[in-house]
PDB file of C-alpha atoms and ligand atoms in Angstrom:
ATOM      1  CA  MET M   1     216.053  70.805  67.336  1.00 74.00           C
ATOM      2  CA  THR M   2     214.310  69.779  70.553  1.00 78.00           C
ATOM      3  CA  LYS M   3     215.558  72.929  72.283  1.00 80.00           C
ATOM      4  CA  TRP M   4     214.537  75.113  69.360  1.00 84.00           C
ATOM      5  CA  PHE M   5     211.047  73.591  69.222  1.00 82.00           C
ATOM      6  CA  GLY M   6     210.584  74.002  72.981  1.00 83.00           C
ATOM      7  CA  GLU M   7     211.743  77.593  73.100  1.00 82.00           C
ATOM      8  CA  LYS M   8     210.524  79.018  69.784  1.00 83.00           C
ATOM      9  CA  ILE M   9     207.352  77.053  69.095  1.00 84.00           C
ATOM     10  CA  LEU M  10     206.070  76.023  72.528  1.00 87.00           C
ATOM     11  CA  GLY M  11     207.426  79.129  74.271  1.00 89.00           C
ATOM     12  CA  LEU M  12     208.716  77.215  77.282  1.00 91.00           C
ATOM     13  CA  PRO M  13     210.143  79.558  79.928  1.00 91.00           C
ATOM     14  CA  PRO M  14     213.937  79.707  80.310  1.00 91.00           C
ATOM     15  CA  VAL M  15     215.372  76.691  82.069  1.00 92.00           C
ATOM     16  CA  ALA M  16     218.190  77.186  84.592  1.00 94.00           C
ATOM     17  CA  SER M  17     218.832  73.783  86.137  1.00 94.00           C
ATOM     18  CA  VAL M  18     220.613  70.580  85.118  1.00 92.00           C
ATOM     19  CA  SER M  19     217.576  68.283  85.177  1.00 89.00           C
ATOM     20  CA  GLY M  20     215.244  70.930  83.762  1.00 91.00           C
ATOM     21  CA  ARG M  21     216.366  70.186  80.208  1.00 90.00           C
ATOM     22  CA  SER M  22     215.113  66.592  80.367  1.00 90.00           C
ATOM     23  CA  VAL M  23     211.709  67.795  81.641  1.00 91.00           C
ATOM     24  CA  ASP M  24     211.522  70.127  78.646  1.00 92.00           C
ATOM     25  CA  ASP M  25     212.563  67.305  76.294  1.00 91.00           C
ATOM     26  CA  LEU M  26     209.656  65.205  77.537  1.00 92.00           C
ATOM     27  CA  MET M  27     207.231  68.092  76.965  1.00 92.00           C
ATOM     28  CA  VAL M  28     208.600  68.532  73.446  1.00 92.00           C
ATOM     29  CA  TYR M  29     208.243  64.796  72.643  1.00 93.00           C
ATOM     30  CA  VAL M  30     204.644  64.812  73.887  1.00 93.00           C
ATOM     31  CA  HIS M  31     203.886  67.825  71.710  1.00 93.00           C
ATOM     32  CA  TRP M  32     205.465  66.178  68.685  1.00 92.00           C
ATOM     33  CA  LEU M  33     203.173  63.209  69.217  1.00 93.00           C
ATOM     34  CA  MET M  34     200.186  65.549  69.591  1.00 93.00           C
ATOM     35  CA  PHE M  35     201.245  67.367  66.412  1.00 93.00           C
ATOM     36  CA  ALA M  36     201.401  64.046  64.518  1.00 93.00           C
ATOM     37  CA  LEU M  37     197.933  63.130  65.840  1.00 94.00           C
ATOM     38  CA  PHE M  38     196.603  66.542  64.865  1.00 96.00           C
ATOM     39  CA  ILE M  39     197.873  66.115  61.294  1.00 96.00           C
ATOM     40  CA  GLY M  40     196.555  62.539  61.144  1.00 93.00           C
ATOM     41  CA  TRP M  41     193.111  63.432  62.435  1.00 93.00           C
ATOM     42  CA  THR M  42     192.856  66.450  60.133  1.00 96.00           C
ATOM     43  CA  ILE M  43     193.692  64.319  57.085  1.00 95.00           C
ATOM     44  CA  TYR M  44     191.183  61.670  58.159  1.00 91.00           C
ATOM     45  CA  PHE M  45     188.520  64.314  58.806  1.00 94.00           C
ATOM     46  CA  LEU M  46     188.926  65.818  55.336  1.00 96.00           C
ATOM     47  CA  TYR M  47     189.018  62.343  53.774  1.00 92.00           C
ATOM     48  CA  ALA M  48     185.807  61.328  55.599  1.00 89.00           C
ATOM     49  CA  ILE M  49     184.006  64.495  54.471  1.00 92.00           C
ATOM     50  CA  TYR M  50     184.959  63.737  50.872  1.00 93.00           C
ATOM     51  CA  ARG M  51     184.579  59.939  50.923  1.00 87.00           C
ATOM     52  CA  PHE M  52     181.190  59.879  52.619  1.00 86.00           C
ATOM     53  CA  ARG M  53     179.660  62.893  50.926  1.00 89.00           C
ATOM     54  CA  SER M  54     175.874  62.695  50.513  1.00 87.00           C
ATOM     55  CA  SER M  55     175.943  62.730  46.696  1.00 90.00           C
ATOM     56  CA  ARG M  56     177.808  59.407  46.776  1.00 87.00           C
ATOM     57  CA  HIS M  57     176.090  57.953  49.854  1.00 82.00           C
ATOM     58  CA  PRO M  58     172.479  59.124  49.912  1.00 84.00           C
ATOM     59  CA  LYS M  59     171.704  56.325  52.369  1.00 84.00           C
ATOM     60  CA  ALA M  60     173.713  55.652  55.543  1.00 81.00           C
ATOM     61  CA  ASP M  61     175.738  52.450  55.839  1.00 78.00           C
ATOM     62  CA  TYR M  62     174.779  50.885  59.156  1.00 83.00           C
ATOM     63  CA  GLN M  63     177.638  48.401  59.277  1.00 81.00           C
ATOM     64  CA  GLY M  64     180.461  50.949  59.350  1.00 75.00           C
ATOM     65  CA  VAL M  65     184.145  50.190  59.072  1.00 77.00           C
ATOM     66  CA  ARG M  66     185.155  46.637  58.069  1.00 85.00           C
ATOM     67  CA  GLY M  67     188.985  46.779  57.960  1.00 87.00           C
ATOM     68  CA  HIS M  68     191.421  46.734  60.893  1.00 90.00           C
ATOM     69  CA  THR M  69     193.556  49.739  59.931  1.00 88.00           C
ATOM     70  CA  SER M  70     192.039  51.950  62.639  1.00 86.00           C
ATOM     71  CA  ASN M  71     192.821  49.321  65.307  1.00 90.00           C
ATOM     72  CA  TYR M  72     196.461  49.156  64.204  1.00 92.00           C
ATOM     73  CA  LEU M  73     196.719  52.956  64.236  1.00 90.00           C
ATOM     74  CA  GLU M  74     195.224  53.121  67.732  1.00 92.00           C
ATOM     75  CA  LEU M  75     197.693  50.484  68.853  1.00 95.00           C
ATOM     76  CA  ALA M  76     200.632  52.393  67.330  1.00 94.00           C
ATOM     77  CA  VAL M  77     199.604  55.588  69.165  1.00 93.00           C
ATOM     78  CA  ALA M  78     199.293  53.690  72.460  1.00 95.00           C
ATOM     79  CA  LEU M  79     202.712  52.153  71.838  1.00 95.00           C
ATOM     80  CA  VAL M  80     204.349  55.564  71.331  1.00 94.00           C
ATOM     81  CA  GLU M  81     202.652  56.822  74.497  1.00 94.00           C
ATOM     82  CA  ALA M  82     203.919  53.783  76.422  1.00 96.00           C
ATOM     83  CA  VAL M  83     207.459  54.376  75.150  1.00 95.00           C
ATOM     84  CA  LEU M  84     207.290  58.037  76.287  1.00 93.00           C
ATOM     85  CA  LEU M  85     205.995  57.015  79.696  1.00 95.00           C
ATOM     86  CA  ILE M  86     208.310  54.067  80.355  1.00 96.00           C
ATOM     87  CA  PHE M  87     211.515  55.167  78.656  1.00 94.00           C
ATOM     88  CA  VAL M  88     211.409  58.950  79.050  1.00 91.00           C
ATOM     89  CA  ALA M  89     209.108  60.088  81.864  1.00 93.00           C
ATOM     90  CA  MET M  90     209.807  57.343  84.390  1.00 95.00           C
ATOM     91  CA  PRO M  91     213.627  57.540  84.126  1.00 93.00           C
ATOM     92  CA  ILE M  92     213.448  61.328  84.715  1.00 91.00           C
ATOM     93  CA  TRP M  93     211.342  60.764  87.813  1.00 91.00           C
ATOM     94  CA  ALA M  94     213.507  57.852  88.993  1.00 92.00           C
ATOM     95  CA  ARG M  95     216.661  59.964  88.637  1.00 89.00           C
ATOM     96  CA  ASN M  96     215.062  62.742  90.643  1.00 88.00           C
ATOM     97  CA  VAL M  97     213.979  60.599  93.559  1.00 88.00           C
ATOM     98  CA  SER M  98     216.776  58.024  93.690  1.00 89.00           C
ATOM     99  CA  GLN M  99     219.826  60.153  92.999  1.00 88.00           C
ATOM    100  CA  MET M 100     219.443  62.743  95.736  1.00 91.00           C
ATOM    101  CA  PRO M 101     222.662  64.650  96.336  1.00 93.00           C
ATOM    102  CA  SER M 102     224.226  64.114  99.750  1.00 92.00           C
ATOM    103  CA  PRO M 103     223.762  66.991 102.214  1.00 91.00           C
ATOM    104  CA  GLY M 104     227.555  67.327 102.401  1.00 89.00           C
ATOM    105  CA  GLU M 105     227.860  68.374  98.753  1.00 92.00           C
ATOM    106  CA  SER M 106     224.701  70.501  98.688  1.00 93.00           C
ATOM    107  CA  THR M 107     223.291  73.786  99.825  1.00 93.00           C
ATOM    108  CA  VAL M 108     220.832  72.509 102.414  1.00 94.00           C
ATOM    109  CA  ILE M 109     217.761  74.591 103.158  1.00 95.00           C
ATOM    110  CA  GLN M 110     214.587  73.993 105.136  1.00 95.00           C
ATOM    111  CA  ILE M 111     211.361  75.520 103.914  1.00 96.00           C
ATOM    112  CA  VAL M 112     208.076  75.630 105.775  1.00 94.00           C
ATOM    113  CA  ALA M 113     205.232  76.985 103.704  1.00 95.00           C
ATOM    114  CA  GLN M 114     202.407  78.836 105.381  1.00 93.00           C
ATOM    115  CA  GLN M 115     199.442  80.951 104.427  1.00 92.00           C
ATOM    116  CA  PHE M 116     200.806  82.907 102.539  1.00 93.00           C
ATOM    117  CA  ALA M 117     204.580  82.926 102.539  1.00 94.00           C
ATOM    118  CA  TRP M 118     207.687  80.765 102.506  1.00 96.00           C
ATOM    119  CA  ASN M 119     209.702  80.407 105.710  1.00 94.00           C
ATOM    120  CA  VAL M 120     213.305  79.659 104.845  1.00 95.00           C
ATOM    121  CA  ARG M 121     215.989  78.381 107.199  1.00 93.00           C
ATOM    122  CA  TYR M 122     219.734  77.994 106.750  1.00 92.00           C
ATOM    123  CA  PRO M 123     222.053  76.149 109.159  1.00 91.00           C
ATOM    124  CA  GLY M 124     224.259  79.237 109.575  1.00 83.00           C
ATOM    125  CA  PRO M 125     228.083  79.423 109.748  1.00 80.00           C
ATOM    126  CA  ASP M 126     228.453  76.107 111.654  1.00 81.00           C
ATOM    127  CA  GLY M 127     226.590  74.245 108.913  1.00 82.00           C
ATOM    128  CA  VAL M 128     224.421  72.420 111.461  1.00 85.00           C
ATOM    129  CA  PHE M 129     220.711  72.913 111.978  1.00 89.00           C
ATOM    130  CA  GLY M 130     219.600  73.257 115.584  1.00 87.00           C
ATOM    131  CA  LYS M 131     217.423  70.450 116.949  1.00 88.00           C
ATOM    132  CA  GLN M 132     213.744  70.679 116.180  1.00 88.00           C
ATOM    133  CA  ASP M 133     210.656  69.364 117.881  1.00 85.00           C
ATOM    134  CA  MET M 134     206.940  69.788 117.293  1.00 84.00           C
ATOM    135  CA  LYS M 135     206.473  70.964 120.885  1.00 85.00           C
ATOM    136  CA  PHE M 136     208.508  74.110 120.227  1.00 87.00           C
ATOM    137  CA  VAL M 137     206.395  75.188 117.268  1.00 86.00           C
ATOM    138  CA  THR M 138     204.765  78.574 117.824  1.00 84.00           C
ATOM    139  CA  ALA M 139     203.677  81.414 115.560  1.00 81.00           C
ATOM    140  CA  GLY M 140     207.177  82.872 115.835  1.00 81.00           C
ATOM    141  CA  ASN M 141     209.008  79.538 115.673  1.00 86.00           C
ATOM    142  CA  VAL M 142     207.499  77.744 112.706  1.00 87.00           C
ATOM    143  CA  PHE M 143     210.482  75.389 112.441  1.00 89.00           C
ATOM    144  CA  GLY M 144     210.117  74.258 116.059  1.00 87.00           C
ATOM    145  CA  VAL M 145     213.748  75.013 116.836  1.00 88.00           C
ATOM    146  CA  ASP M 146     214.894  73.871 120.271  1.00 87.00           C
ATOM    147  CA  PRO M 147     216.014  77.109 122.008  1.00 85.00           C
ATOM    148  CA  SER M 148     218.416  75.195 124.257  1.00 87.00           C
ATOM    149  CA  ASP M 149     220.438  73.652 121.406  1.00 85.00           C
ATOM    150  CA  PRO M 150     223.612  75.702 120.750  1.00 83.00           C
ATOM    151  CA  ALA M 151     223.742  74.461 117.123  1.00 82.00           C
ATOM    152  CA  GLY M 152     220.566  76.445 116.453  1.00 82.00           C
ATOM    153  CA  LYS M 153     221.933  79.765 117.735  1.00 82.00           C
ATOM    154  CA  ASP M 154     223.466  80.753 114.388  1.00 84.00           C
ATOM    155  CA  ASP M 155     220.675  79.388 112.208  1.00 87.00           C
ATOM    156  CA  ILE M 156     219.303  81.929 109.782  1.00 88.00           C
ATOM    157  CA  GLN M 157     215.587  82.309 109.263  1.00 89.00           C
ATOM    158  CA  LEU M 158     214.141  84.347 106.431  1.00 90.00           C
ATOM    159  CA  LEU M 159     210.884  85.031 104.677  1.00 92.00           C
ATOM    160  CA  ASN M 160     210.340  84.600 100.919  1.00 94.00           C
ATOM    161  CA  GLU M 161     214.051  84.807 100.228  1.00 93.00           C
ATOM    162  CA  ILE M 162     216.312  81.989  99.073  1.00 95.00           C
ATOM    163  CA  HIS M 163     219.884  82.472  97.917  1.00 95.00           C
ATOM    164  CA  VAL M 164     221.995  79.635  96.535  1.00 95.00           C
ATOM    165  CA  PRO M 165     225.375  79.366  94.827  1.00 95.00           C
ATOM    166  CA  VAL M 166     225.364  78.410  91.138  1.00 95.00           C
ATOM    167  CA  ASN M 167     226.352  74.913  89.906  1.00 95.00           C
ATOM    168  CA  LYS M 168     225.975  73.299  93.312  1.00 94.00           C
ATOM    169  CA  PRO M 169     223.085  70.967  94.174  1.00 95.00           C
ATOM    170  CA  VAL M 170     220.379  72.533  96.316  1.00 96.00           C
ATOM    171  CA  LEU M 171     218.661  70.192  98.755  1.00 96.00           C
ATOM    172  CA  ILE M 172     215.440  71.531 100.208  1.00 96.00           C
ATOM    173  CA  TYR M 173     213.518  69.876 103.028  1.00 95.00           C
ATOM    174  CA  LEU M 174     209.984  71.008 102.480  1.00 96.00           C
ATOM    175  CA  SER M 175     207.061  71.088 104.862  1.00 94.00           C
ATOM    176  CA  SER M 176     203.985  73.124 105.648  1.00 93.00           C
ATOM    177  CA  LYS M 177     202.655  74.818 108.743  1.00 90.00           C
ATOM    178  CA  ASP M 178     198.962  74.809 107.868  1.00 90.00           C
ATOM    179  CA  VAL M 179     197.485  73.558 104.596  1.00 94.00           C
ATOM    180  CA  ILE M 180     198.919  71.841 101.512  1.00 96.00           C
ATOM    181  CA  HIS M 181     201.069  74.212  99.479  1.00 96.00           C
ATOM    182  CA  SER M 182     203.351  73.406  96.556  1.00 96.00           C
ATOM    183  CA  LEU M 183     206.805  74.792  95.959  1.00 96.00           C
ATOM    184  CA  LYS M 184     207.094  75.582  92.279  1.00 97.00           C
ATOM    185  CA  ILE M 185     210.196  77.128  90.777  1.00 96.00           C
ATOM    186  CA  ILE M 186     209.537  77.117  87.071  1.00 95.00           C
ATOM    187  CA  ALA M 187     213.080  77.985  85.950  1.00 95.00           C
ATOM    188  CA  MET M 188     214.376  74.980  87.904  1.00 95.00           C
ATOM    189  CA  ARG M 189     211.529  72.750  86.610  1.00 94.00           C
ATOM    190  CA  VAL M 190     210.767  71.835  90.187  1.00 94.00           C
ATOM    191  CA  CYS M 191     207.329  71.373  91.726  1.00 94.00           C
ATOM    192  CA  GLN M 192     206.716  69.614  95.026  1.00 95.00           C
ATOM    193  CA  ASP M 193     203.762  69.630  97.392  1.00 96.00           C
ATOM    194  CA  ALA M 194     204.418  70.884 100.922  1.00 96.00           C
ATOM    195  CA  ILE M 195     202.348  68.801 103.328  1.00 95.00           C
ATOM    196  CA  PRO M 196     201.826  69.405 107.051  1.00 93.00           C
ATOM    197  CA  GLY M 197     203.515  66.700 109.125  1.00 90.00           C
ATOM    198  CA  LEU M 198     205.790  65.552 106.289  1.00 93.00           C
ATOM    199  CA  ARG M 199     209.340  66.621 105.521  1.00 93.00           C
ATOM    200  CA  ILE M 200     209.827  66.057 101.804  1.00 95.00           C
ATOM    201  CA  PRO M 201     213.245  66.410 100.167  1.00 94.00           C
ATOM    202  CA  VAL M 202     213.378  68.158  96.802  1.00 95.00           C
ATOM    203  CA  TRP M 203     216.509  69.039  94.869  1.00 95.00           C
ATOM    204  CA  PHE M 204     217.888  70.730  91.757  1.00 95.00           C
ATOM    205  CA  THR M 205     221.207  72.045  90.509  1.00 95.00           C
ATOM    206  CA  PRO M 206     220.996  75.654  89.263  1.00 96.00           C
ATOM    207  CA  THR M 207     223.165  76.371  86.230  1.00 96.00           C
ATOM    208  CA  GLN M 208     222.489  80.037  85.612  1.00 94.00           C
ATOM    209  CA  GLU M 209     222.791  83.049  87.851  1.00 95.00           C
ATOM    210  CA  GLY M 210     219.676  85.148  88.160  1.00 95.00           C
ATOM    211  CA  VAL M 211     216.592  85.881  90.217  1.00 96.00           C
ATOM    212  CA  TYR M 212     213.735  83.436  89.778  1.00 96.00           C
ATOM    213  CA  GLN M 213     210.175  83.635  90.990  1.00 95.00           C
ATOM    214  CA  ILE M 214     208.767  81.038  93.358  1.00 96.00           C
ATOM    215  CA  ASN M 215     205.110  80.099  93.039  1.00 95.00           C
ATOM    216  CA  CYS M 216     202.675  78.116  95.099  1.00 96.00           C
ATOM    217  CA  ALA M 217     201.127  75.480  92.847  1.00 95.00           C
ATOM    218  CA  GLN M 218     198.245  74.548  95.147  1.00 95.00           C
ATOM    219  CA  LEU M 219     195.249  76.783  95.646  1.00 95.00           C
ATOM    220  CA  CYS M 220     195.890  77.214  99.371  1.00 94.00           C
ATOM    221  CA  GLY M 221     193.553  80.023 100.391  1.00 92.00           C
ATOM    222  CA  ASN M 222     192.476  83.544  99.529  1.00 93.00           C
ATOM    223  CA  GLY M 223     196.035  84.916  99.683  1.00 93.00           C
ATOM    224  CA  HIS M 224     197.396  82.101  97.506  1.00 94.00           C
ATOM    225  CA  SER M 225     198.745  84.436  94.837  1.00 93.00           C
ATOM    226  CA  ALA M 226     200.814  86.320  97.432  1.00 93.00           C
ATOM    227  CA  MET M 227     203.065  83.278  97.645  1.00 94.00           C
ATOM    228  CA  SER M 228     204.548  84.230  94.290  1.00 93.00           C
ATOM    229  CA  GLY M 229     206.298  86.942  96.326  1.00 91.00           C
ATOM    230  CA  GLY M 230     209.045  84.426  97.044  1.00 93.00           C
ATOM    231  CA  PHE M 231     212.276  84.662  95.078  1.00 95.00           C
ATOM    232  CA  LEU M 232     215.221  82.391  94.461  1.00 96.00           C
ATOM    233  CA  THR M 233     218.509  84.159  93.801  1.00 95.00           C
ATOM    234  CA  VAL M 234     221.214  82.094  92.110  1.00 96.00           C
ATOM    235  CA  GLU M 235     224.612  83.744  92.395  1.00 94.00           C
ATOM    236  CA  SER M 236     228.347  83.103  92.464  1.00 94.00           C
ATOM    237  CA  GLN M 237     229.834  81.329  95.473  1.00 93.00           C
ATOM    238  CA  ALA M 238     231.495  84.576  96.594  1.00 92.00           C
ATOM    239  CA  ASP M 239     228.272  86.592  96.366  1.00 93.00           C
ATOM    240  CA  TYR M 240     226.406  83.840  98.152  1.00 92.00           C
ATOM    241  CA  GLU M 241     228.878  83.815 101.036  1.00 89.00           C
ATOM    242  CA  LYS M 242     228.713  87.596 101.257  1.00 90.00           C
ATOM    243  CA  TRP M 243     224.921  87.462 101.399  1.00 90.00           C
ATOM    244  CA  LEU M 244     224.983  84.681 103.984  1.00 88.00           C
ATOM    245  CA  LYS M 245     227.334  86.715 106.155  1.00 86.00           C
ATOM    246  CA  SER M 246     225.061  89.755 105.947  1.00 88.00           C
ATOM    247  CA  LYS M 247     222.101  87.612 107.025  1.00 83.00           C
ATOM    248  CA  GLY M 248     224.133  85.985 109.781  1.00 74.00           C
ATOM    249  CA  GLY M 249     224.353  89.373 111.456  1.00 46.00           C
ATOM    250  CA  ALA M 250     220.656  89.894 111.025  1.00 43.00           C
ATOM    251  CA  ALA M 251     219.927  86.461 112.442  1.00 41.00           C
ATOM    252  CA  ALA M 252     220.824  87.634 115.936  1.00 40.00           C
ATOM    253  CA  THR M 253     217.854  89.989 115.911  1.00 40.00           C
ATOM    254  CA  GLN M 254     215.640  87.146 114.727  1.00 42.00           C
ATOM    255  CA  SER M 255     216.682  84.894 117.562  1.00 42.00           C
ATOM    256  CA  PHE M 256     213.940  82.736 118.998  1.00 43.00           C
ATOM    257  CA  GLU M 257     214.894  83.530 122.558  1.00 38.00           C
TER     258      GLU M 257
HETATM  259 CU1   CU T 301     200.320  78.132  99.079  1.00 51.09          CU
END
C-alpha cells in the first residue's frame, strides 16, 4: 500500500537501493498526514462557511471560539508529527550515519566535486589508495596524490563516471575542490553536501542494475546544471571487473607523473 501510494499517486522516481525504500516510506507517511489535514481543513472550511453565514449572523461575534476542541486537534497533529520525526525520520538518519559499512566489504570510491564535474578515483587492482596530501593538489591532481607512493601508481581517476557492482555496499568519500556542491543520486535516495576541506563518507547499497543520473543539489555556479552529466552505472560483479580492467589500462595514460 505504501509502495503503491508512493509510486502511483506521488510519482516517486524508481528506487534502486536498500535504504531508499525507508526514505520513500517516510515521504509517504508525511503525505498521508498532509492528506488527512487537507480533508480536515476542507471540511472545517465548508462548515464555517455554512455555520457563520451572514443570514444567521448579521453581526460579528467578537469573542470567537469558546471550546477547546481546536486545541486538542492541534495537539493531535503535533503529536503525529513528533512520532514521524522521532520514530521514523531519526532512526533512518541514525542507521545511515552509525551503520557505515566497513571499507573491506564495500566498493570504496573517492569523489572530489568541482565546478562543474565529478572527479572519481578508484584504488585500482591493489585495492589501496595512494597517499594524499594537500601540498600535491594541482589542477591536474585534484586528489593530491603523492607521486612517490607506489600504492597510487595503479589508482584509477575518471570524470563523471562511476561504476559499482550490484548488491554490495558503496562507500564514497566525498569532498570538493572549490565551492560547496552536493552529490545527489535520486535512485539511491542519497544526497550529501561536498565541502572543501572536509572528507565526508556517504554510502548506499544498490539493488538494481542500471544507469542512474547524478545531480548536484547545490547551486554551485553558472555551469551547475552541467554536473548532471555524471552517471552511476550499477552492474554485475563480472561486468564491473571487466570495466575496471579496461580503465586500469587507461589509467596509465592518466598518470600524474
Ligand atoms: Cu555543483
